[in-house]
mmCIF file of C-alpha atoms and ligand atoms in Angstrom:
data_model
loop_
_atom_site.group_PDB
_atom_site.id
_atom_site.type_symbol
_atom_site.label_atom_id
_atom_site.label_comp_id
_atom_site.label_asym_id
_atom_site.label_seq_id
_atom_site.Cartn_x
_atom_site.Cartn_y
_atom_site.Cartn_z
ATOM 1 C CA MET A 998 -1.454 0.856 -15.955
ATOM 2 C CA GLU A 999 0.494 -1.864 -15.375
ATOM 3 C CA TYR A 1000 -0.741 -5.128 -12.934
ATOM 4 C CA LEU A 1001 0.940 -7.745 -10.661
ATOM 5 C CA GLN A 1002 -0.803 -10.937 -10.437
ATOM 6 C CA THR A 1003 -0.759 -11.994 -7.021
ATOM 7 C CA GLN A 1004 -3.092 -14.896 -5.452
ATOM 8 C CA GLY A 1005 -5.639 -14.762 -7.928
ATOM 9 C CA ILE A 1006 -5.686 -10.936 -8.132
ATOM 10 C CA SER A 1007 -4.610 -7.954 -10.524
ATOM 11 C CA LEU A 1008 -3.054 -5.592 -8.660
ATOM 12 C CA PRO A 1009 -2.529 -2.163 -10.490
ATOM 13 C CA ARG A 1010 0.824 -1.019 -9.584
ATOM 14 C CA LEU A 1011 0.036 2.323 -8.780
ATOM 15 C CA GLY A 1012 -2.864 3.303 -6.328
ATOM 16 C CA LEU A 1013 -3.941 6.006 -4.435
ATOM 17 C CA GLY A 1014 -3.457 6.276 -0.532
ATOM 18 C CA THR A 1015 -6.001 8.030 1.673
ATOM 19 C CA PHE A 1016 -4.653 8.018 4.691
ATOM 20 C CA ARG A 1017 -5.227 11.857 6.482
ATOM 21 C CA MET A 1018 -8.070 12.593 4.090
ATOM 22 C CA GLN A 1019 -11.565 12.160 5.562
ATOM 23 C CA GLY A 1020 -14.976 13.374 4.864
ATOM 24 C CA GLU A 1021 -15.777 15.425 2.069
ATOM 25 C CA ALA A 1022 -12.012 16.093 1.110
ATOM 26 C CA CYS A 1023 -11.325 12.383 0.843
ATOM 27 C CA ARG A 1024 -14.552 11.828 -1.318
ATOM 28 C CA ALA A 1025 -13.503 14.573 -3.953
ATOM 29 C CA ALA A 1026 -9.927 13.364 -4.113
ATOM 30 C CA VAL A 1027 -11.029 9.738 -4.815
ATOM 31 C CA GLU A 1028 -13.595 10.713 -7.108
ATOM 32 C CA SER A 1029 -11.069 13.027 -9.166
ATOM 33 C CA ALA A 1030 -8.594 10.013 -8.949
ATOM 34 C CA LEU A 1031 -10.850 7.492 -10.691
ATOM 35 C CA GLY A 1032 -12.029 10.044 -12.927
ATOM 36 C CA LEU A 1033 -8.250 9.962 -14.440
ATOM 37 C CA GLY A 1034 -7.617 6.458 -14.375
ATOM 38 C CA TYR A 1035 -6.661 4.841 -10.891
ATOM 39 C CA ARG A 1036 -7.972 1.587 -10.464
ATOM 40 C CA HIS A 1037 -6.645 0.931 -7.107
ATOM 41 C CA ILE A 1038 -7.637 2.660 -3.749
ATOM 42 C CA ASP A 1039 -6.068 2.096 -0.398
ATOM 43 C CA THR A 1040 -8.235 2.589 2.631
ATOM 44 C CA ALA A 1041 -7.965 1.205 6.248
ATOM 45 C CA GLU A 1042 -10.781 1.182 8.967
ATOM 46 C CA MET A 1043 -8.222 3.246 10.737
ATOM 47 C CA TYR A 1044 -8.076 6.337 8.280
ATOM 48 C CA GLY A 1045 -11.731 7.193 9.403
ATOM 49 C CA ASN A 1046 -12.640 7.526 5.746
ATOM 50 C CA GLU A 1047 -14.022 4.463 4.421
ATOM 51 C CA ASP A 1048 -17.297 5.854 4.177
ATOM 52 C CA ALA A 1049 -15.999 8.779 1.690
ATOM 53 C CA VAL A 1050 -14.014 6.297 -0.218
ATOM 54 C CA GLY A 1051 -17.554 4.151 -0.740
ATOM 55 C CA THR A 1052 -19.301 7.446 -1.724
ATOM 56 C CA ALA A 1053 -16.563 8.083 -4.582
ATOM 57 C CA ILE A 1054 -16.293 4.531 -5.754
ATOM 58 C CA ALA A 1055 -20.442 4.415 -6.141
ATOM 59 C CA ALA A 1056 -20.775 7.541 -7.920
ATOM 60 C CA SER A 1057 -17.674 6.682 -10.335
ATOM 61 C CA ARG A 1058 -19.853 3.983 -11.857
ATOM 62 C CA LEU A 1059 -17.258 1.802 -12.475
ATOM 63 C CA ALA A 1060 -17.377 -1.941 -13.254
ATOM 64 C CA ARG A 1061 -16.854 -3.501 -9.916
ATOM 65 C CA LYS A 1062 -14.435 -5.832 -11.657
ATOM 66 C CA ASP A 1063 -12.163 -2.849 -12.900
ATOM 67 C CA LEU A 1064 -11.570 -1.398 -9.644
ATOM 68 C CA HIS A 1065 -9.161 -2.701 -6.751
ATOM 69 C CA VAL A 1066 -10.047 -1.860 -3.297
ATOM 70 C CA THR A 1067 -7.567 -2.670 -0.223
ATOM 71 C CA THR A 1068 -8.712 -1.942 2.979
ATOM 72 C CA LYS A 1069 -7.009 -3.370 6.561
ATOM 73 C CA VAL A 1070 -7.944 -4.351 9.981
ATOM 74 C CA TRP A 1071 -6.654 -2.037 12.974
ATOM 75 C CA HIS A 1072 -4.078 -4.119 15.098
ATOM 76 C CA GLU A 1073 -6.436 -3.843 18.150
ATOM 77 C CA ASN A 1074 -9.029 -5.795 16.362
ATOM 78 C CA LEU A 1075 -6.961 -9.165 15.385
ATOM 79 C CA ALA A 1076 -9.226 -11.416 17.800
ATOM 80 C CA PRO A 1077 -11.421 -13.726 15.330
ATOM 81 C CA ASP A 1078 -14.404 -12.274 16.468
ATOM 82 C CA ALA A 1079 -12.837 -8.460 16.270
ATOM 83 C CA ILE A 1080 -11.716 -9.101 13.044
ATOM 84 C CA ARG A 1081 -15.171 -10.508 11.835
ATOM 85 C CA ARG A 1082 -16.733 -7.280 13.576
ATOM 86 C CA ALA A 1083 -13.915 -5.137 11.830
ATOM 87 C CA PHE A 1084 -14.801 -6.447 8.124
ATOM 88 C CA ASP A 1085 -18.270 -6.114 8.342
ATOM 89 C CA ALA A 1086 -18.063 -2.716 9.576
ATOM 90 C CA SER A 1087 -15.514 -1.876 6.505
ATOM 91 C CA LEU A 1088 -17.768 -3.612 4.168
ATOM 92 C CA LYS A 1089 -20.544 -1.386 4.827
ATOM 93 C CA LYS A 1090 -19.268 1.731 4.979
ATOM 94 C CA LEU A 1091 -17.276 1.292 1.219
ATOM 95 C CA LYS A 1092 -21.081 0.059 0.406
ATOM 96 C CA LEU A 1093 -19.378 -3.124 -1.161
ATOM 97 C CA ASP A 1094 -19.986 -6.864 -1.461
ATOM 98 C CA GLN A 1095 -16.322 -7.588 -1.666
ATOM 99 C CA VAL A 1096 -13.236 -6.098 -1.155
ATOM 100 C CA ASP A 1097 -9.931 -6.877 -3.177
ATOM 101 C CA LEU A 1098 -7.578 -7.079 -0.774
ATOM 102 C CA TYR A 1099 -7.889 -7.519 3.316
ATOM 103 C CA LEU A 1100 -4.750 -6.832 5.205
ATOM 104 C CA VAL A 1101 -3.728 -7.097 9.017
ATOM 105 C CA HIS A 1102 -2.547 -3.414 8.944
ATOM 106 C CA TRP A 1103 -0.036 -3.650 11.746
ATOM 107 C CA PRO A 1104 1.139 -6.806 13.250
ATOM 108 C CA SER A 1105 0.527 -6.651 17.212
ATOM 109 C CA LYS A 1106 3.072 -8.212 19.919
ATOM 110 C CA ASN A 1107 0.066 -10.157 21.367
ATOM 111 C CA MET A 1108 -1.781 -11.339 18.199
ATOM 112 C CA ASN A 1109 -2.493 -15.230 17.635
ATOM 113 C CA LEU A 1110 -1.183 -15.563 14.332
ATOM 114 C CA PRO A 1111 -2.535 -19.085 12.934
ATOM 115 C CA ALA A 1112 -6.252 -17.570 14.372
ATOM 116 C CA VAL A 1113 -5.549 -14.342 12.488
ATOM 117 C CA PHE A 1114 -5.279 -16.145 9.201
ATOM 118 C CA GLU A 1115 -7.744 -18.616 9.835
ATOM 119 C CA THR A 1116 -10.157 -16.151 10.080
ATOM 120 C CA LEU A 1117 -8.877 -14.246 6.738
ATOM 121 C CA LEU A 1118 -8.947 -17.290 5.296
ATOM 122 C CA LYS A 1119 -12.697 -17.783 6.136
ATOM 123 C CA LEU A 1120 -13.475 -14.590 4.920
ATOM 124 C CA LYS A 1121 -11.566 -14.986 1.279
ATOM 125 C CA GLN A 1122 -13.287 -18.441 0.744
ATOM 126 C CA GLN A 1123 -16.753 -16.701 1.887
ATOM 127 C CA GLY A 1124 -15.699 -14.703 -1.249
ATOM 128 C CA ARG A 1125 -16.213 -11.338 0.874
ATOM 129 C CA THR A 1126 -12.396 -10.490 0.097
ATOM 130 C CA ARG A 1127 -10.999 -11.438 -3.015
ATOM 131 C CA ALA A 1128 -7.307 -11.750 -1.233
ATOM 132 C CA ILE A 1129 -5.603 -11.704 2.354
ATOM 133 C CA GLY A 1130 -2.281 -9.634 2.702
ATOM 134 C CA VAL A 1131 0.161 -8.078 5.224
ATOM 135 C CA ALA A 1132 1.081 -4.576 6.190
ATOM 136 C CA ASN A 1133 4.205 -3.604 8.400
ATOM 137 C CA PHE A 1134 5.631 -7.220 8.960
ATOM 138 C CA ASN A 1135 9.001 -7.940 9.414
ATOM 139 C CA LEU A 1136 11.242 -10.621 8.087
ATOM 140 C CA ALA A 1137 10.756 -12.678 10.930
ATOM 141 C CA LEU A 1138 7.212 -12.380 10.839
ATOM 142 C CA LEU A 1139 6.605 -12.973 7.204
ATOM 143 C CA LYS A 1140 8.550 -15.990 7.232
ATOM 144 C CA THR A 1141 6.357 -17.525 9.823
ATOM 145 C CA VAL A 1142 2.974 -16.564 8.027
ATOM 146 C CA VAL A 1143 4.648 -17.697 4.429
ATOM 147 C CA GLU A 1144 6.766 -21.197 5.781
ATOM 148 C CA GLU A 1145 4.511 -22.189 8.854
ATOM 149 C CA ILE A 1146 1.455 -21.002 8.811
ATOM 150 C CA LYS A 1147 1.391 -21.194 4.756
ATOM 151 C CA ALA A 1148 -1.000 -18.424 4.320
ATOM 152 C CA PRO A 1149 -1.638 -17.305 0.627
ATOM 153 C CA ILE A 1150 -0.828 -13.510 0.969
ATOM 154 C CA ALA A 1151 -1.070 -11.291 -1.606
ATOM 155 C CA CYS A 1152 1.224 -8.939 -0.574
ATOM 156 C CA ASN A 1153 3.561 -7.011 2.254
ATOM 157 C CA GLN A 1154 2.402 -3.329 2.526
ATOM 158 C CA ILE A 1155 5.756 -1.753 4.110
ATOM 159 C CA GLU A 1156 6.967 1.843 4.194
ATOM 160 C CA TYR A 1157 9.497 2.015 0.921
ATOM 161 C CA HIS A 1158 11.043 4.685 -0.520
ATOM 162 C CA VAL A 1159 14.218 6.166 -1.854
ATOM 163 C CA MET A 1160 15.762 7.211 1.618
ATOM 164 C CA LEU A 1161 15.058 4.167 3.265
ATOM 165 C CA ASP A 1162 16.780 0.689 2.548
ATOM 166 C CA GLN A 1163 14.250 -2.594 2.608
ATOM 167 C CA THR A 1164 16.511 -4.901 0.821
ATOM 168 C CA ARG A 1165 16.260 -7.727 3.168
ATOM 169 C CA VAL A 1166 12.572 -8.150 3.149
ATOM 170 C CA ALA A 1167 12.245 -7.102 -0.507
ATOM 171 C CA LYS A 1168 14.488 -9.846 -1.001
ATOM 172 C CA TYR A 1169 12.376 -12.615 0.618
ATOM 173 C CA LEU A 1170 9.336 -11.150 -1.119
ATOM 174 C CA ALA A 1171 10.808 -11.434 -4.507
ATOM 175 C CA ALA A 1172 12.044 -14.682 -3.853
ATOM 176 C CA LYS A 1173 8.592 -15.762 -2.479
ATOM 177 C CA SER A 1174 6.190 -13.820 -5.530
ATOM 178 C CA ILE A 1175 4.971 -11.450 -3.236
ATOM 179 C CA PRO A 1176 4.163 -8.537 -3.999
ATOM 180 C CA LEU A 1177 5.890 -5.219 -1.865
ATOM 181 C CA VAL A 1178 3.415 -2.331 -1.936
ATOM 182 C CA ALA A 1179 5.504 0.526 -1.141
ATOM 183 C CA TYR A 1180 3.724 3.067 1.192
ATOM 184 C CA ALA A 1181 4.602 6.498 1.953
ATOM 185 C CA PRO A 1182 6.475 6.326 -1.509
ATOM 186 C CA LEU A 1183 7.116 10.233 -1.756
ATOM 187 C CA ALA A 1184 8.619 9.260 1.833
ATOM 188 C CA GLN A 1185 5.462 11.299 3.304
ATOM 189 C CA GLY A 1186 6.488 14.691 0.949
ATOM 190 C CA ARG A 1187 9.784 14.839 1.740
ATOM 191 C CA ALA A 1188 10.904 13.517 -1.206
ATOM 192 C CA VAL A 1189 9.739 16.613 -3.179
ATOM 193 C CA PRO A 1190 12.197 19.445 -2.018
ATOM 194 C CA ASP A 1191 15.363 16.810 -2.256
ATOM 195 C CA GLU A 1192 18.123 18.255 -3.879
ATOM 196 C CA THR A 1193 19.373 14.905 -6.073
ATOM 197 C CA LEU A 1194 15.662 14.090 -7.128
ATOM 198 C CA ILE A 1195 15.103 17.735 -8.439
ATOM 199 C CA ALA A 1196 18.601 17.522 -10.221
ATOM 200 C CA ILE A 1197 17.593 14.170 -11.760
ATOM 201 C CA GLY A 1198 13.838 15.486 -12.688
ATOM 202 C CA ARG A 1199 15.418 18.394 -14.090
ATOM 203 C CA LYS A 1200 17.375 16.388 -16.755
ATOM 204 C CA HIS A 1201 14.512 14.594 -17.776
ATOM 205 C CA GLY A 1202 11.476 17.589 -17.672
ATOM 206 C CA ALA A 1203 10.299 15.222 -14.738
ATOM 207 C CA SER A 1204 9.437 16.601 -10.764
ATOM 208 C CA ALA A 1205 11.179 14.783 -7.792
ATOM 209 C CA ALA A 1206 8.146 13.329 -6.660
ATOM 210 C CA GLN A 1207 8.060 11.705 -10.292
ATOM 211 C CA VAL A 1208 11.583 10.026 -10.002
ATOM 212 C CA ALA A 1209 11.024 8.838 -6.432
ATOM 213 C CA LEU A 1210 7.932 7.008 -7.769
ATOM 214 C CA LYS A 1211 9.592 5.652 -10.934
ATOM 215 C CA TRP A 1212 12.474 4.758 -9.148
ATOM 216 C CA LEU A 1213 10.007 2.211 -6.888
ATOM 217 C CA LEU A 1214 7.584 1.263 -9.607
ATOM 218 C CA ASP A 1215 11.482 0.170 -11.840
ATOM 219 C CA GLN A 1216 11.231 -2.742 -9.850
ATOM 220 C CA ASP A 1217 9.843 -6.119 -10.230
ATOM 221 C CA GLY A 1218 7.227 -6.902 -8.064
ATOM 222 C CA VAL A 1219 6.903 -3.718 -6.259
ATOM 223 C CA ALA A 1220 3.807 -1.148 -6.408
ATOM 224 C CA ALA A 1221 3.224 2.137 -4.905
ATOM 225 C CA ILE A 1222 0.088 4.029 -3.497
ATOM 226 C CA PRO A 1223 1.103 7.606 -3.138
ATOM 227 C CA LYS A 1224 -1.424 9.700 -1.191
ATOM 228 C CA ALA A 1225 -2.172 13.008 -3.336
ATOM 229 C CA SER A 1226 -5.415 15.174 -2.194
ATOM 230 C CA HIS A 1227 -5.162 17.421 -5.709
ATOM 231 C CA ALA A 1228 -5.658 16.231 -9.226
ATOM 232 C CA GLU A 1229 -2.480 17.815 -10.669
ATOM 233 C CA SER A 1230 -0.444 16.012 -8.285
ATOM 234 C CA GLN A 1231 -2.482 12.778 -9.082
ATOM 235 C CA GLN A 1232 -2.023 13.005 -12.814
ATOM 236 C CA ALA A 1233 1.909 13.942 -12.221
ATOM 237 C CA ASN A 1234 1.968 10.765 -10.198
ATOM 238 C CA LEU A 1235 0.191 8.966 -13.059
ATOM 239 C CA GLU A 1236 2.785 10.421 -15.546
ATOM 240 C CA ALA A 1237 5.602 9.328 -13.673
ATOM 241 C CA LEU A 1238 4.970 5.924 -15.002
ATOM 242 C CA LYS A 1239 6.121 6.822 -18.445
ATOM 243 C CA LEU A 1240 9.720 8.258 -17.159
ATOM 244 C CA LYS A 1241 12.851 7.020 -17.920
ATOM 245 C CA LEU A 1242 15.679 6.926 -15.100
ATOM 246 C CA ASP A 1243 19.387 6.218 -16.462
ATOM 247 C CA ASP A 1244 22.186 4.252 -14.557
ATOM 248 C CA GLU A 1245 23.656 7.635 -13.558
ATOM 249 C CA ASP A 1246 20.022 8.492 -12.153
ATOM 250 C CA ARG A 1247 19.947 5.065 -10.091
ATOM 251 C CA LYS A 1248 23.381 5.742 -8.907
ATOM 252 C CA ALA A 1249 22.607 8.857 -7.514
ATOM 253 C CA ILE A 1250 19.564 7.815 -5.767
ATOM 254 C CA ALA A 1251 21.563 4.886 -4.540
ATOM 255 C CA ALA A 1252 23.714 7.346 -2.791
ATOM 256 C CA LEU A 1253 21.211 8.861 -0.950
ATOM 257 C CA PRO A 1254 20.857 8.002 2.886
ATOM 258 C CA LYS A 1255 18.725 5.171 3.339
ATOM 259 C CA ASP A 1256 17.903 5.201 7.359
ATOM 260 C CA LYS A 1257 14.721 7.359 7.180
ATOM 261 C CA ARG A 1258 11.827 5.377 8.614
ATOM 262 C CA PHE A 1259 9.030 7.825 9.261
ATOM 263 C CA VAL A 1260 6.650 5.429 10.326
ATOM 264 C CA ASN A 1261 7.300 3.290 13.565
ATOM 265 C CA PRO A 1262 4.669 3.306 16.221
ATOM 266 C CA GLY A 1263 5.859 2.186 19.340
ATOM 267 C CA PHE A 1264 2.818 -0.703 19.656
ATOM 268 C CA ALA A 1265 4.571 -2.939 16.703
ATOM 269 C CA PRO A 1266 7.233 -5.690 17.259
ATOM 270 C CA ALA A 1267 10.642 -4.098 16.344
ATOM 271 C CA TRP A 1268 11.829 -4.117 12.785
ATOM 272 C CA ASP A 1269 14.530 -6.271 12.474
HETATM 273 N N1 NAP B 1318 0.140 0.228 6.237
HETATM 274 C C1 NAP B 1318 0.535 1.087 6.590
HETATM 275 O O1 NAP B 1318 0.873 1.265 7.915
HETATM 276 C C2 NAP B 1318 0.461 2.345 6.430
HETATM 277 C C3 NAP B 1318 1.212 3.718 6.691
HETATM 278 C C4 NAP B 1318 1.304 5.027 5.896
HETATM 279 C C5 NAP B 1318 0.683 5.171 4.791
HETATM 280 N N2 NAP B 1318 -0.209 4.044 4.545
HETATM 281 C C6 NAP B 1318 -1.152 4.245 2.796
HETATM 282 O O2 NAP B 1318 0.541 4.625 2.113
HETATM 283 C C7 NAP B 1318 -0.281 5.981 1.598
HETATM 284 C C8 NAP B 1318 0.942 6.939 0.968
HETATM 285 O O3 NAP B 1318 1.584 7.236 2.503
HETATM 286 P P1 NAP B 1318 1.654 8.829 2.947
HETATM 287 O O4 NAP B 1318 0.492 9.395 2.643
HETATM 288 O O5 NAP B 1318 1.825 8.530 4.389
HETATM 289 O O6 NAP B 1318 2.573 9.589 2.002
HETATM 290 P P2 NAP B 1318 3.095 9.853 1.044
HETATM 291 O O7 NAP B 1318 2.144 9.017 -0.095
HETATM 292 O O8 NAP B 1318 4.608 9.222 0.457
HETATM 293 O O9 NAP B 1318 3.466 11.449 0.806
HETATM 294 C C9 NAP B 1318 2.018 12.155 0.572
HETATM 295 C C10 NAP B 1318 2.274 13.579 0.277
HETATM 296 O O10 NAP B 1318 2.948 14.058 -0.754
HETATM 297 C C11 NAP B 1318 2.413 14.854 -1.593
HETATM 298 N N3 NAP B 1318 1.995 14.918 -2.848
HETATM 299 C C12 NAP B 1318 1.694 13.583 -3.472
HETATM 300 N N4 NAP B 1318 1.788 13.615 -4.750
HETATM 301 C C13 NAP B 1318 2.853 14.865 -5.111
HETATM 302 C C14 NAP B 1318 3.364 15.139 -6.121
HETATM 303 N N5 NAP B 1318 2.927 14.824 -7.849
HETATM 304 N N6 NAP B 1318 3.921 15.969 -6.012
HETATM 305 C C15 NAP B 1318 4.200 16.696 -4.768
HETATM 306 N N7 NAP B 1318 3.743 16.475 -3.575
HETATM 307 C C16 NAP B 1318 2.995 15.333 -3.806
HETATM 308 C C17 NAP B 1318 0.761 14.905 -1.058
HETATM 309 O O11 NAP B 1318 0.423 16.042 -0.872
HETATM 310 P P3 NAP B 1318 -1.069 16.587 -0.206
HETATM 311 O O12 NAP B 1318 -0.877 16.346 0.885
HETATM 312 O O13 NAP B 1318 -1.470 17.443 -1.378
HETATM 313 O O14 NAP B 1318 -2.174 15.400 -1.078
HETATM 314 C C18 NAP B 1318 1.349 14.297 0.641
HETATM 315 O O15 NAP B 1318 1.542 15.735 1.400
HETATM 316 C C19 NAP B 1318 -1.397 6.599 2.532
HETATM 317 O O16 NAP B 1318 -1.902 7.448 2.344
HETATM 318 C C20 NAP B 1318 -1.973 5.263 3.007
HETATM 319 O O17 NAP B 1318 -3.007 4.775 2.039
HETATM 320 C C21 NAP B 1318 -0.170 2.855 4.707
#
């Protein structure tokens, strides 16, 4: 597994997403992934599955230092007291003393950003999270966090896949050496039946999903967290790392429509 070094943590470039997985199914999927060699699990208080994720981690008996766990605070809980309460609840459900990365899940229109980061930094200083970061922050918000608040963010987790252009945010993150963690890296499954990706995959004996993942992971400073419930897909996604795309493949992927944003809740500030 390859890692990205950021703010004192080593982030495995391929992780397991867990949105829309709950209870026993989630526990089984995370246990399967850990057994196959995944060392990066992405969860959030909003997913309602931290308990199941924690149970799978405990059962894995992996050394804690070998595992990266990200969780996130929901946008309704960004007041300092609410962050502290949400964090305590997440840690308890995960059955951990510390998470590796704690993210603001979504910006909210009325959040007090300096107060949010003061609270997150305190959690980091207390050793309860090893690093802090953001998700779904547009360029303007990122600039505020990095250049005005000067918060040591370890990533921006955003929607990014073969059907969505993220050049502006990606360039900014790269210039600041901040990893981009691509969520919905398979365009929520829509990459799977795409004819262009299928044709590229056929050439290499790979699937469309593997092509979509490798296109992301060929980019410097990018990690990806596909959600996969079944062992077969989890294994296939791990094997995507071995695929070698060529210039012709990249050209065909570049020509796909890049305006497909599938996650856009009304409560968040506009994208650009
Ligand atoms: N920060 C945020 O606001 C945010 C927002 C959205 C998502 N996320 C994170 O990102 C993760 C991934 O995003 P996502 O779950 O929305 O979408 P995704 O990972 O792009 O797509 C998941 C879909 O792809 C299928 N799949 C996975 N591997 C496959 C393979 N090798 N072949 C064929 N199909 C495959 C899955 O099947 P199964 O249904 O069989 O598993 C599922 O239907 C989430 O789980 C979550 O952890 C974060």
